[in-house]
Short mmCIF file of C-alpha atoms in Angstrom, two decimals:
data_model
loop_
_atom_site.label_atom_id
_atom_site.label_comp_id
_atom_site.label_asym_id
_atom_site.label_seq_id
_atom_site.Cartn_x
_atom_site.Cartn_y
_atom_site.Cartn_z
CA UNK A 1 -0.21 13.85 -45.72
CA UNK A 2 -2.32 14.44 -48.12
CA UNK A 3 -6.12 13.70 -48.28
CA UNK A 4 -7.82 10.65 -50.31
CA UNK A 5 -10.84 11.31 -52.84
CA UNK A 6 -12.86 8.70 -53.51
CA UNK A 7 -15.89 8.78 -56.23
CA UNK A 8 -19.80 8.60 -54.71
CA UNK A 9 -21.20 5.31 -54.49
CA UNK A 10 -24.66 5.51 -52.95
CA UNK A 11 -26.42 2.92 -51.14
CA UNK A 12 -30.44 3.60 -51.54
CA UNK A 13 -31.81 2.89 -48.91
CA UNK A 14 -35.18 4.84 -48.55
CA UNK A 15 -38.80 3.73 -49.90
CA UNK A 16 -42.13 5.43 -50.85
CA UNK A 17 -45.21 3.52 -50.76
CA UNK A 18 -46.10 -0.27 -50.64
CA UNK A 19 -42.69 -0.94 -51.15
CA UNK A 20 -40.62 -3.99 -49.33
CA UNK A 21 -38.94 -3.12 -45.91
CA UNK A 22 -35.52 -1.54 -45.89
CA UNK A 23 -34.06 -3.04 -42.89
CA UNK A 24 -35.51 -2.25 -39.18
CA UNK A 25 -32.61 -0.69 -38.10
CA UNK A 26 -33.12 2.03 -41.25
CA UNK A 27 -36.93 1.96 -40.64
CA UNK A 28 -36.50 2.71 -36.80
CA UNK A 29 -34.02 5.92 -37.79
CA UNK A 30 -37.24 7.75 -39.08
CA UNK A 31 -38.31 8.35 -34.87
CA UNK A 32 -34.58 9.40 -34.26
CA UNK A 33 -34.71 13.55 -33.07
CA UNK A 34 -38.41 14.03 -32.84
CA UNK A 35 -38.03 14.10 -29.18
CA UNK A 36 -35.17 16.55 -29.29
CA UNK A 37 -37.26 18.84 -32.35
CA UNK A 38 -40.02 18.82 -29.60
CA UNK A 39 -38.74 19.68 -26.44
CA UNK A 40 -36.47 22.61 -28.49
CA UNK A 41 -39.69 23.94 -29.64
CA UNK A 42 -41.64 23.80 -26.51
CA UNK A 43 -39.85 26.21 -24.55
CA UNK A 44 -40.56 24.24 -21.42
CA UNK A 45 -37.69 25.98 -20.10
CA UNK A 46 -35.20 22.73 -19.78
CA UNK A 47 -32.49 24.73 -20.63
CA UNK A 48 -32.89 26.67 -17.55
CA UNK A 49 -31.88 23.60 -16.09
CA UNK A 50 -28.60 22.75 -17.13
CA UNK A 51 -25.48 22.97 -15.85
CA UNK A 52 -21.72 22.51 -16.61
CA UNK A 53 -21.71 19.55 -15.10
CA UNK A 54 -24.87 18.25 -17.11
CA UNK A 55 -23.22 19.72 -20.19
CA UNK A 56 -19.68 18.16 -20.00
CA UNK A 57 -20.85 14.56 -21.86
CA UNK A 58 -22.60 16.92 -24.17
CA UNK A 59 -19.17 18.49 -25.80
CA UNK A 60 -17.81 15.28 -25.61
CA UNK A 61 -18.89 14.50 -29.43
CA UNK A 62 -18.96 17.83 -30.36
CA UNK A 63 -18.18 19.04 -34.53
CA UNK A 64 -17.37 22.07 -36.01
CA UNK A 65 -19.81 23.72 -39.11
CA UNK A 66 -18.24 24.67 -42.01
CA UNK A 67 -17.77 28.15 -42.23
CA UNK A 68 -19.39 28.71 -38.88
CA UNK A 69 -18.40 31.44 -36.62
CA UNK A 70 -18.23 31.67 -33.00
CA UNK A 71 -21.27 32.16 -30.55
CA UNK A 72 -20.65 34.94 -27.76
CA UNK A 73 -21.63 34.16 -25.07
CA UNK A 74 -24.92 36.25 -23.69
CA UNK A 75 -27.30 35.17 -21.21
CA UNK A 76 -30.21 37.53 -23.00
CA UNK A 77 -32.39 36.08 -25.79
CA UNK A 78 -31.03 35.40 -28.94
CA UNK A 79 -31.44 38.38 -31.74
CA UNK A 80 -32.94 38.16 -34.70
CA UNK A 81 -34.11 34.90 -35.95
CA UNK A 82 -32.18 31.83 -35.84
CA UNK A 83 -31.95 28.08 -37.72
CA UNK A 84 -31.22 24.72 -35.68
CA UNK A 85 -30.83 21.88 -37.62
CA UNK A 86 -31.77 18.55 -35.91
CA UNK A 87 -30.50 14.94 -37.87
CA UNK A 88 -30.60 11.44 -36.82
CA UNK A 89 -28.48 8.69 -37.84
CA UNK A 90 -28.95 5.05 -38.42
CA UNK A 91 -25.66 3.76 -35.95
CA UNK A 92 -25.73 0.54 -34.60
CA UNK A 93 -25.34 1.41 -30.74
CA UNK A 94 -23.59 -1.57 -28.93
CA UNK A 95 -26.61 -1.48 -26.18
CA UNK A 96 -29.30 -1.86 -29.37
CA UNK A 97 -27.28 -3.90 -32.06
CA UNK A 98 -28.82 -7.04 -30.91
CA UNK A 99 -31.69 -6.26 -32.05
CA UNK A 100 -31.10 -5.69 -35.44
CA UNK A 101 -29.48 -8.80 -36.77
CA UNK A 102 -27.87 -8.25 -40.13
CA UNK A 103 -28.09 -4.54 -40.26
CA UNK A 104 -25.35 -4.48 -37.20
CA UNK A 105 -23.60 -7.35 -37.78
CA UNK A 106 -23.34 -8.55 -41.50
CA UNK A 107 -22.38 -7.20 -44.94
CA UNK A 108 -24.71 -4.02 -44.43
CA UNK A 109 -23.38 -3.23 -40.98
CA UNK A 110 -21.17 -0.30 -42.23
CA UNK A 111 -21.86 3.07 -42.86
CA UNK A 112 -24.41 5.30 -41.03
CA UNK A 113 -27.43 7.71 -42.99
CA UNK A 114 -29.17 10.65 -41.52
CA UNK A 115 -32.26 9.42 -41.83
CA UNK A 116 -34.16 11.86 -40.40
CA UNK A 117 -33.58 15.51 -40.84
CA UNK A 118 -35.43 18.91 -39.73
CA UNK A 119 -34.65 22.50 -40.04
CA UNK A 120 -36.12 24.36 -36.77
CA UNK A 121 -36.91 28.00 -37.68
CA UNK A 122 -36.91 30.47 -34.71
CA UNK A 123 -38.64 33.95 -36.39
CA UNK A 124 -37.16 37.41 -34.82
CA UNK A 125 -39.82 39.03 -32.62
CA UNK A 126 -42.65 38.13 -32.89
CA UNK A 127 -41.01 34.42 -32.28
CA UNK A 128 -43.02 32.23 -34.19
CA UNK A 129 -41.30 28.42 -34.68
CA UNK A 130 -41.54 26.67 -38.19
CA UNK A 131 -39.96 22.68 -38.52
CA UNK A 132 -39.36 21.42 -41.65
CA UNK A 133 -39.13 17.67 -42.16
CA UNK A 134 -37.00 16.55 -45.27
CA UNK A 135 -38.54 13.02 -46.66
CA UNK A 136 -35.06 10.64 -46.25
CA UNK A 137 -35.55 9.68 -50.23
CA UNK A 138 -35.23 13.41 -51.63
CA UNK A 139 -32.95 13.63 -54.28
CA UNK A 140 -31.05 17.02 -54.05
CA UNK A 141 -27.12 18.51 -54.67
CA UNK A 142 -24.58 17.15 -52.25
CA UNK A 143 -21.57 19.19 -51.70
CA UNK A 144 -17.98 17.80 -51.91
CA UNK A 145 -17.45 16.85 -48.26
CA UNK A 146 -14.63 14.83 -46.15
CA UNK A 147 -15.49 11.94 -43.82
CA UNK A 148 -14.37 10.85 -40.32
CA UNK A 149 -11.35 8.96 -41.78
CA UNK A 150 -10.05 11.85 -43.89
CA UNK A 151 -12.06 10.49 -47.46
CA UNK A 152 -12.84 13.55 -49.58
CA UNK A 153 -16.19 12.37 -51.31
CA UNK A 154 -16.82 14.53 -54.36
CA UNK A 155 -19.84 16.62 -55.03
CA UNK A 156 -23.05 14.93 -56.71
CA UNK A 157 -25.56 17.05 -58.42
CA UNK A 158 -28.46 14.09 -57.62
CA UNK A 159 -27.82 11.85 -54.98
CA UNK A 160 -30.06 11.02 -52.31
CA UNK A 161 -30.21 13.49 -48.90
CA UNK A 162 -30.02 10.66 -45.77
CA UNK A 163 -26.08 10.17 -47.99
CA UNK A 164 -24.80 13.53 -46.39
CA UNK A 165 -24.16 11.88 -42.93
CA UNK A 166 -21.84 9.04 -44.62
CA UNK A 167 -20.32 11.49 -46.89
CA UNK A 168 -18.82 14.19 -44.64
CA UNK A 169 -20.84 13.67 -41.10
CA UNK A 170 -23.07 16.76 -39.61
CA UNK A 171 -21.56 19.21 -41.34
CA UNK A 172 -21.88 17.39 -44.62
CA UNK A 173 -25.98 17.47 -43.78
CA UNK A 174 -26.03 20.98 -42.60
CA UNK A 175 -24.19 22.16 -46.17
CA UNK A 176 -26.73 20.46 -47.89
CA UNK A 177 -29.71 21.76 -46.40
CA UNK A 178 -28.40 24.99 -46.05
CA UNK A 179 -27.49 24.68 -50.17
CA UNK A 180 -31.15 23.45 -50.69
CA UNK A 181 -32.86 26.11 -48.73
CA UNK A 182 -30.86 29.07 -48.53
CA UNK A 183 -30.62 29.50 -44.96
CA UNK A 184 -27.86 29.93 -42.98
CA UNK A 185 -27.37 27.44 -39.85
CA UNK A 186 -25.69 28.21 -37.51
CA UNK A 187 -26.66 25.68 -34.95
CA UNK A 188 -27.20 21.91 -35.76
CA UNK A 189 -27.34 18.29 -33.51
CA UNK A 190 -27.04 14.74 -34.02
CA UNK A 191 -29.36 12.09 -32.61
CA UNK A 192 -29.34 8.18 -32.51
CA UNK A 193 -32.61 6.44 -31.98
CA UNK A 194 -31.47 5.53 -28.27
CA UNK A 195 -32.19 8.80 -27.65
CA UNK A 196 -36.33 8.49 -28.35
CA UNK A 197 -36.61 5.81 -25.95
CA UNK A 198 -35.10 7.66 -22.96
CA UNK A 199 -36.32 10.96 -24.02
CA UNK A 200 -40.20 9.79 -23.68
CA UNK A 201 -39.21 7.49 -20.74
CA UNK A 202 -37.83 10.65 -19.24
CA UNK A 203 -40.91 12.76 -19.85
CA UNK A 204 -43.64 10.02 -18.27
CA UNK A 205 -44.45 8.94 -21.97
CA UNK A 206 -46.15 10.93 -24.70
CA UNK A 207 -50.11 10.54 -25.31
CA UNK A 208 -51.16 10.28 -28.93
CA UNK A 209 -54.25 9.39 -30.75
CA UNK A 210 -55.19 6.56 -33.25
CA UNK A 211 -57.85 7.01 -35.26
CA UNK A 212 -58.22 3.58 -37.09
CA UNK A 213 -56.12 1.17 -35.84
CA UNK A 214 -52.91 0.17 -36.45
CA UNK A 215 -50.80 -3.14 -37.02
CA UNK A 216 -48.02 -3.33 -38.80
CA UNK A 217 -45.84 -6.39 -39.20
CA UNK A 218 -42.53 -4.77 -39.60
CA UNK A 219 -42.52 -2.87 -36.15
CA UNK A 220 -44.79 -5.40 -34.07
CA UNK A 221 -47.52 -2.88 -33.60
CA UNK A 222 -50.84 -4.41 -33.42
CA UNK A 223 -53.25 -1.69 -31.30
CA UNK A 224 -56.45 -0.22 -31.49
CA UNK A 225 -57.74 3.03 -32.55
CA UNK A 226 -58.30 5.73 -29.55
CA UNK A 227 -55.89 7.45 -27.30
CA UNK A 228 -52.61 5.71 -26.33
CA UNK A 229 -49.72 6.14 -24.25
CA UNK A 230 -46.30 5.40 -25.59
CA UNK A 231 -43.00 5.14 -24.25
CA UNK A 232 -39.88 4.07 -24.34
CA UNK A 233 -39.96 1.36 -27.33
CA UNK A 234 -43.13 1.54 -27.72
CA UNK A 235 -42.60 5.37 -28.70
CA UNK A 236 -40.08 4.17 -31.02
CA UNK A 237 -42.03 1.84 -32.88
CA UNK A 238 -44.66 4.68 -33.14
CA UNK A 239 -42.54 7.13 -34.61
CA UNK A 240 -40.64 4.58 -37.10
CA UNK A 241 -44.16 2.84 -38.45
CA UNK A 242 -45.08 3.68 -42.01
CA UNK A 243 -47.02 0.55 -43.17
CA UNK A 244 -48.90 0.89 -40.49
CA UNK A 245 -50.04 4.59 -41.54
CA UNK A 246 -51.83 6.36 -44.44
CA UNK A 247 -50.41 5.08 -48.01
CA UNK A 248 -47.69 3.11 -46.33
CA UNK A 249 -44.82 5.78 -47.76
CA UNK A 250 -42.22 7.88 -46.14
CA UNK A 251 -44.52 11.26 -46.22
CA UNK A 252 -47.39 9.64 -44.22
CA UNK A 253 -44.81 8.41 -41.42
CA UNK A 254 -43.96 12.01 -41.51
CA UNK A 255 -46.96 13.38 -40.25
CA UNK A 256 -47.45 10.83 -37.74
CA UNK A 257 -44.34 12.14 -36.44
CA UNK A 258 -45.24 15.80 -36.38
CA UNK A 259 -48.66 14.92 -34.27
CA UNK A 260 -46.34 12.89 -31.75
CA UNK A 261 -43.96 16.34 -31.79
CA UNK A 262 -47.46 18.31 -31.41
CA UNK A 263 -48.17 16.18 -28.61
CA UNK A 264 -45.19 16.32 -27.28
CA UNK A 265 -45.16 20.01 -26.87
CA UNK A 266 -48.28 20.18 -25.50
CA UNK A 267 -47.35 17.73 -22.81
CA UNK A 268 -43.65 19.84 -21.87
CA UNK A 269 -45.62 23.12 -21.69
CA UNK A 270 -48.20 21.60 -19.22
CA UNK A 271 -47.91 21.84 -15.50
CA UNK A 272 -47.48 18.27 -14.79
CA UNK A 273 -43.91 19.28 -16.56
CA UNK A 274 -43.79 22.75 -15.51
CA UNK A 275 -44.26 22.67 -11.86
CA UNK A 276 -41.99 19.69 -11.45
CA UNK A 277 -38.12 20.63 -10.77
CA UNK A 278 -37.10 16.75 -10.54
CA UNK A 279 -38.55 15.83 -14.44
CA UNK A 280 -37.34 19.03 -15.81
CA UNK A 281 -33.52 18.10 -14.62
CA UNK A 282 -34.12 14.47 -15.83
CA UNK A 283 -35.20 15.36 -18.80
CA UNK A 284 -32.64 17.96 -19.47
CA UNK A 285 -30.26 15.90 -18.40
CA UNK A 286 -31.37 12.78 -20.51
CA UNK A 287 -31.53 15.11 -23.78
CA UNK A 288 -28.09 16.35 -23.08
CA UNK A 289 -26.58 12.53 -22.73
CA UNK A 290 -28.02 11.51 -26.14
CA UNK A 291 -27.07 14.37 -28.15
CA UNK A 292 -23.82 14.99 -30.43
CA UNK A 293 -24.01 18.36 -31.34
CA UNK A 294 -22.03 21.47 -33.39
CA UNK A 295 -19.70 23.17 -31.57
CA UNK A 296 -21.83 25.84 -31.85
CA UNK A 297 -24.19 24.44 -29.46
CA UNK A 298 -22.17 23.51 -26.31
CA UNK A 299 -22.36 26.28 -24.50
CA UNK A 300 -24.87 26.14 -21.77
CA UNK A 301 -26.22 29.91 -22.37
CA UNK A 302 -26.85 29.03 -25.84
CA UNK A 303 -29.15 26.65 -25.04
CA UNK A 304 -30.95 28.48 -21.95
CA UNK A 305 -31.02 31.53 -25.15
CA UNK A 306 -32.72 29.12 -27.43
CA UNK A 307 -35.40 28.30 -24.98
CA UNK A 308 -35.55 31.90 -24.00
CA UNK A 309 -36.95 32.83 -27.34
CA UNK A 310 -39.22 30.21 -28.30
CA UNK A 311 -40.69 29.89 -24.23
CA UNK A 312 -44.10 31.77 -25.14
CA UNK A 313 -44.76 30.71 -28.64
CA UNK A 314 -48.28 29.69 -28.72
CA UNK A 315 -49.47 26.58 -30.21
CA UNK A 316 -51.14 28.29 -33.41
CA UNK A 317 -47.45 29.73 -34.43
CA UNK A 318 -45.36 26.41 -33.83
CA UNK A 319 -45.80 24.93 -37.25
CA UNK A 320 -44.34 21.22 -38.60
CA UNK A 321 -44.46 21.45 -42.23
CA UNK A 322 -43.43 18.73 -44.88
CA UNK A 323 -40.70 19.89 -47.53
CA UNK A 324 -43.05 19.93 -50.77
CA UNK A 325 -41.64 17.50 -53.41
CA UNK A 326 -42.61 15.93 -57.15
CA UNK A 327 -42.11 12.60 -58.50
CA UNK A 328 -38.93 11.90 -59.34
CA UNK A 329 -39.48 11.09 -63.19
CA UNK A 330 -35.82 8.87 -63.31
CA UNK A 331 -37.50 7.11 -60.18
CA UNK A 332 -40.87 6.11 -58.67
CA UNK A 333 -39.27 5.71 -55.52
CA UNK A 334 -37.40 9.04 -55.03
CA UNK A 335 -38.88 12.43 -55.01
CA UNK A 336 -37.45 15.58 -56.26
CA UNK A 337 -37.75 18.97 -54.41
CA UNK A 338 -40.86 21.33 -55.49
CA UNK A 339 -38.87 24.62 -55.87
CA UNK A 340 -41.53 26.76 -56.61
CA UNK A 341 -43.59 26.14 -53.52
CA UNK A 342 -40.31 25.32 -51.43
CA UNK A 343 -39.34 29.41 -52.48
CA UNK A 344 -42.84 30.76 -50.86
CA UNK A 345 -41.76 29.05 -47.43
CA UNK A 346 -38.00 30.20 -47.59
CA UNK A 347 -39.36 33.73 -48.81
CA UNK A 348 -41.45 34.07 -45.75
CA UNK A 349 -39.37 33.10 -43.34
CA UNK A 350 -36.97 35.27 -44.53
CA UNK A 351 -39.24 38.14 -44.05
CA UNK A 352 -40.29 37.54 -40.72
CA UNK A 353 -44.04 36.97 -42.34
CA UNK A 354 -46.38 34.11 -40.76
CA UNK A 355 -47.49 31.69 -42.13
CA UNK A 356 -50.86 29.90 -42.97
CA UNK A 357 -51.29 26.37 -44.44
CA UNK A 358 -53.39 25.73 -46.97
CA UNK A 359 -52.81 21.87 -48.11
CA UNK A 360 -53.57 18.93 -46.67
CA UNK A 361 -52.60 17.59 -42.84
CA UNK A 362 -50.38 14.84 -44.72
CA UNK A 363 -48.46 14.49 -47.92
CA UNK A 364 -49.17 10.65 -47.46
CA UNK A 365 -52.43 10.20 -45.45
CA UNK A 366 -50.69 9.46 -42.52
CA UNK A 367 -53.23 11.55 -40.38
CA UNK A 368 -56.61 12.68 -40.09
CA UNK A 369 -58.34 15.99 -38.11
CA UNK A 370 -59.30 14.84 -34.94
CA UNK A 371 -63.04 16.17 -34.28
CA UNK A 372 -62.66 18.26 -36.94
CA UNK A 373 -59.56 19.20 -36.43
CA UNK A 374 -60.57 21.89 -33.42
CA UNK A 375 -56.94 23.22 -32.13
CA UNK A 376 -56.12 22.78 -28.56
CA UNK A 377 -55.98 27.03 -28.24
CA UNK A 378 -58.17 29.38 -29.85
CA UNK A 379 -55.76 32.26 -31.30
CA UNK A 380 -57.25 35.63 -32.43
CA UNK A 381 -57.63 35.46 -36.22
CA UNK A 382 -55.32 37.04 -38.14
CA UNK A 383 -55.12 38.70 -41.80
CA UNK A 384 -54.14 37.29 -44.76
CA UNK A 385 -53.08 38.05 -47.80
CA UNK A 386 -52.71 35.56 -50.94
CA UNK A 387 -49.65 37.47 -52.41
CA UNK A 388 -46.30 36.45 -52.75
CA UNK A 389 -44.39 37.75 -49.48
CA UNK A 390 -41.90 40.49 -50.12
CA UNK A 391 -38.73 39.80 -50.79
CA UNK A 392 -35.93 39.31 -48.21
CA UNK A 393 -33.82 42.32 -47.45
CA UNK A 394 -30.71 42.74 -49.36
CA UNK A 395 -27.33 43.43 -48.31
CA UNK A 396 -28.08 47.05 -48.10
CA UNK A 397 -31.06 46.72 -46.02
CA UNK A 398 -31.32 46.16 -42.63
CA UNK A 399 -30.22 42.36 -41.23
CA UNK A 400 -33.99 42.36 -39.31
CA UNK A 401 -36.73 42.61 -41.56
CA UNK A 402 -40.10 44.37 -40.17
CA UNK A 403 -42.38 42.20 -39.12
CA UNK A 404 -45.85 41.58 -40.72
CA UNK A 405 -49.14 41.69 -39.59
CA UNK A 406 -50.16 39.72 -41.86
CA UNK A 407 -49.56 36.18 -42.85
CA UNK A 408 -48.35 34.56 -46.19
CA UNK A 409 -50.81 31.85 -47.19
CA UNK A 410 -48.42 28.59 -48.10
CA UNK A 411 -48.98 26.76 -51.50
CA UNK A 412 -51.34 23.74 -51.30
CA UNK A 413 -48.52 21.32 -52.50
CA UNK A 414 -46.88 22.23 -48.39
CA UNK A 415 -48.48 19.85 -46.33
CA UNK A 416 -48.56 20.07 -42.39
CA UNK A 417 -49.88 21.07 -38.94
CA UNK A 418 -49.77 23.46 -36.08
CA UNK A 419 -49.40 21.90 -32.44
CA UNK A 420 -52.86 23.84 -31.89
CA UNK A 421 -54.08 21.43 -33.91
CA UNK A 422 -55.42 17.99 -32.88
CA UNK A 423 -54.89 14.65 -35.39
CA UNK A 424 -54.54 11.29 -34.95
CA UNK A 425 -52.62 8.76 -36.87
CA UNK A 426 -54.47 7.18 -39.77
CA UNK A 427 -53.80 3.93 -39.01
CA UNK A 428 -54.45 0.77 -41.01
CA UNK A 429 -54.73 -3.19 -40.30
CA UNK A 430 -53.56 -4.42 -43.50
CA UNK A 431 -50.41 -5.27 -42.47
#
């Protein structure tokens, strides 16, 4: 039978700024796979933890990459350096649909956006981890892609990024990032906001810091500046709040997320996690259950590899970085990507250089140092050099670059933070 092809129609959902609220259930997809990004990047050795039993709901939902090829199994580390893509979608879960009126239940109820989306960078030896958040309103190239129900969707050469999930499901969003940055991916995972709440319920709850207050209408939050437990929803409305940080736009909520993921790490490499066989197994276990991922990823040595290599990357080379973007000049409320700064990122991964950031904590004011800013480790100082990294190896050079000693400093228009570095959300009470 053959296949139906049906023109792109895209629903915008995504705002920047003091704009009006695009649904809760949208706004609430912005926390979904932080948890996940976190505990991946920790190297708390979770993975060590599971089991075939553990892993059997995990394959359950399980989709193939395009173009992806098989994983042999290995219980060593993973070689060379690898990409993990993490997305989250905006699904109306029967156990949370009351909550969100219309959104699950009338006219908009259809469809489902990967609102959140992050490309985890594992370098070859020495392992350094890099994230990279992709703001949900970026306009980029969507590849022609086919849908759950057999719908070929055809390519769009502008079209907003959180439409990849709709248009052909994970692989759809991993061909689109991997178009956009020029990596390959050969691992990726899906993540509904469900899985936040009994992630950090899992873990004992996540302690972050608020530097001015926030309260924002739209999520409920009304607390005061200083440190703060969350869990559970409260977590949730954390991670999702944007009024209630910095400018109000999708880049400040951005940055609040990557000092929760900071945070988060800290707290899984810690002993309280460590030395504890019953939370490790919970919270493997709980991660597992609220994961979909590529068929790529179901095989229990994969993941104990993954946390192999990332298990003693300090807190000064785990770095959460903001894609760097431009006003979109058709739209005030879209952004287009910065290619020019985006290529000094890409270039340096690809050449196993690290990396140094040289803009500000937050593309939207969405956090500020914490006493100055003083990280939470004191690495030894490294060279740097201002130069554009070399290039990556060609087909006729070797598949592992040589590592550097030296680290590539990252355009100003890149904003982010290492998890050696404290912040706290810059909250505001004008909500």
């Amino acid at each position: 039978m053959s296949k139906k092809t049906t023109t792109r129609a895209r629903r915008i959902v995504a705002r920047h700024g003091q704009l009006s609220s695009p649904g809760p259930l949208r706004q609430l997809m912005s926390a979904v796979g932080i948890a996940l990004a976190a505990i991946l990047v920790a190297g708390a050795g979770v993975a060590a933890y599971v089991t075939y039993d553990l892993s059997s709901s995990f394959t359950a939902d399980a989709v193939d990459l395009k173009n992806q090829p098989a994983v042999p199994p290995d219980l060593g580390e993973l070689k060379g350096g690898v990409n993990l893509l993490l997305a989250g979608t905006d699904e109306c879960e029967p156990e949370f649909a009351q909550y969100f009126g219309d959104r699950c239940s009338g006219p908009d109820a259809e469809g489902n956006l990967n609102d959140v989306n992050m490309l985890v960078h594992i370098s070859d030896a020495p392992r350094r981890v890099t994230v990279v958040s992709f703001p949900r309103d970026l306009m980029v190239p969507i590849p022609a892609c086919t849908d759950a129900e057999g719908v070929e969707h055809s390519a769009s050469r502008k079209a907003q990024i959180n439409s990849a999930f709709e248009d052909g499901g994970l692989s759809c969003v991993v061909e689109t990032i991997s178009d956009l940055s020029g990596q390959d991916i050969p691992f990726a995972a899906k993540v509904s906001f469900g899985g936040v709440i009994n992630i950090t319920d899992a873990i004992g709850g996540v302690d972050v810091c608020i530097a001015n207050g926030i309260k924002d209408r739209y999520t409920g939050i009304d607390w005061p500046a200083g440190m703060r437990t969350v869990k559970g929803l409260d977590a949730l409305q954390f991670l999702r709040t944007r009024h209630g940080v910095g400018d109000g736009g999708d880049l400040g909520r951005i940055s609040n997320q990557q000092q929760y993921m900071s945070r988060l790490a800290t707290k899984l490499k810690s002993e309280d996690v460590l030395s504890n066989p019953a939370t490790l197994y919970k919270l493997a276990s709980t991660a597992l259950r609220n994961v979909d991922p590529s068929t790529s990823l179901t095989n229990p040595f994969t993941l104990v590899q993954i946390a192999a290599a990332v298990k003693d990357v300090p807190f000064s080379d785990i770095v959460f970085v903001q894609y760097p973007t431009a006003a979109d000049p058709a739209d005030p409320n879209r952004v287009v990507p910065d290619e020019d700064a985006a290529e000094t990122l890409w270039a340096a991964l690809d050449a196993n250089q690290a990396i140094t950031l040289s803009g500000e904590l937050s593309g939207g004011d969405g956090v500020v140092a914490e006493d100055g800013g003083q990280p939470v480790e004191t690495p030894a100082p490294a060279p740097v050099e201002t130069d554009a990294p070399a290039p990556a190896p060609t087909s006729e050079a070797s598949s592992t670059p040589t590592p550097s000693s030296t680290a590539i400093v990252l355009p100003s228009e890149i904003a982010g933070q290492t998890a050696a570095q404290s912040t706290c959300s810059n909250g505001n009470v004008r909500q």
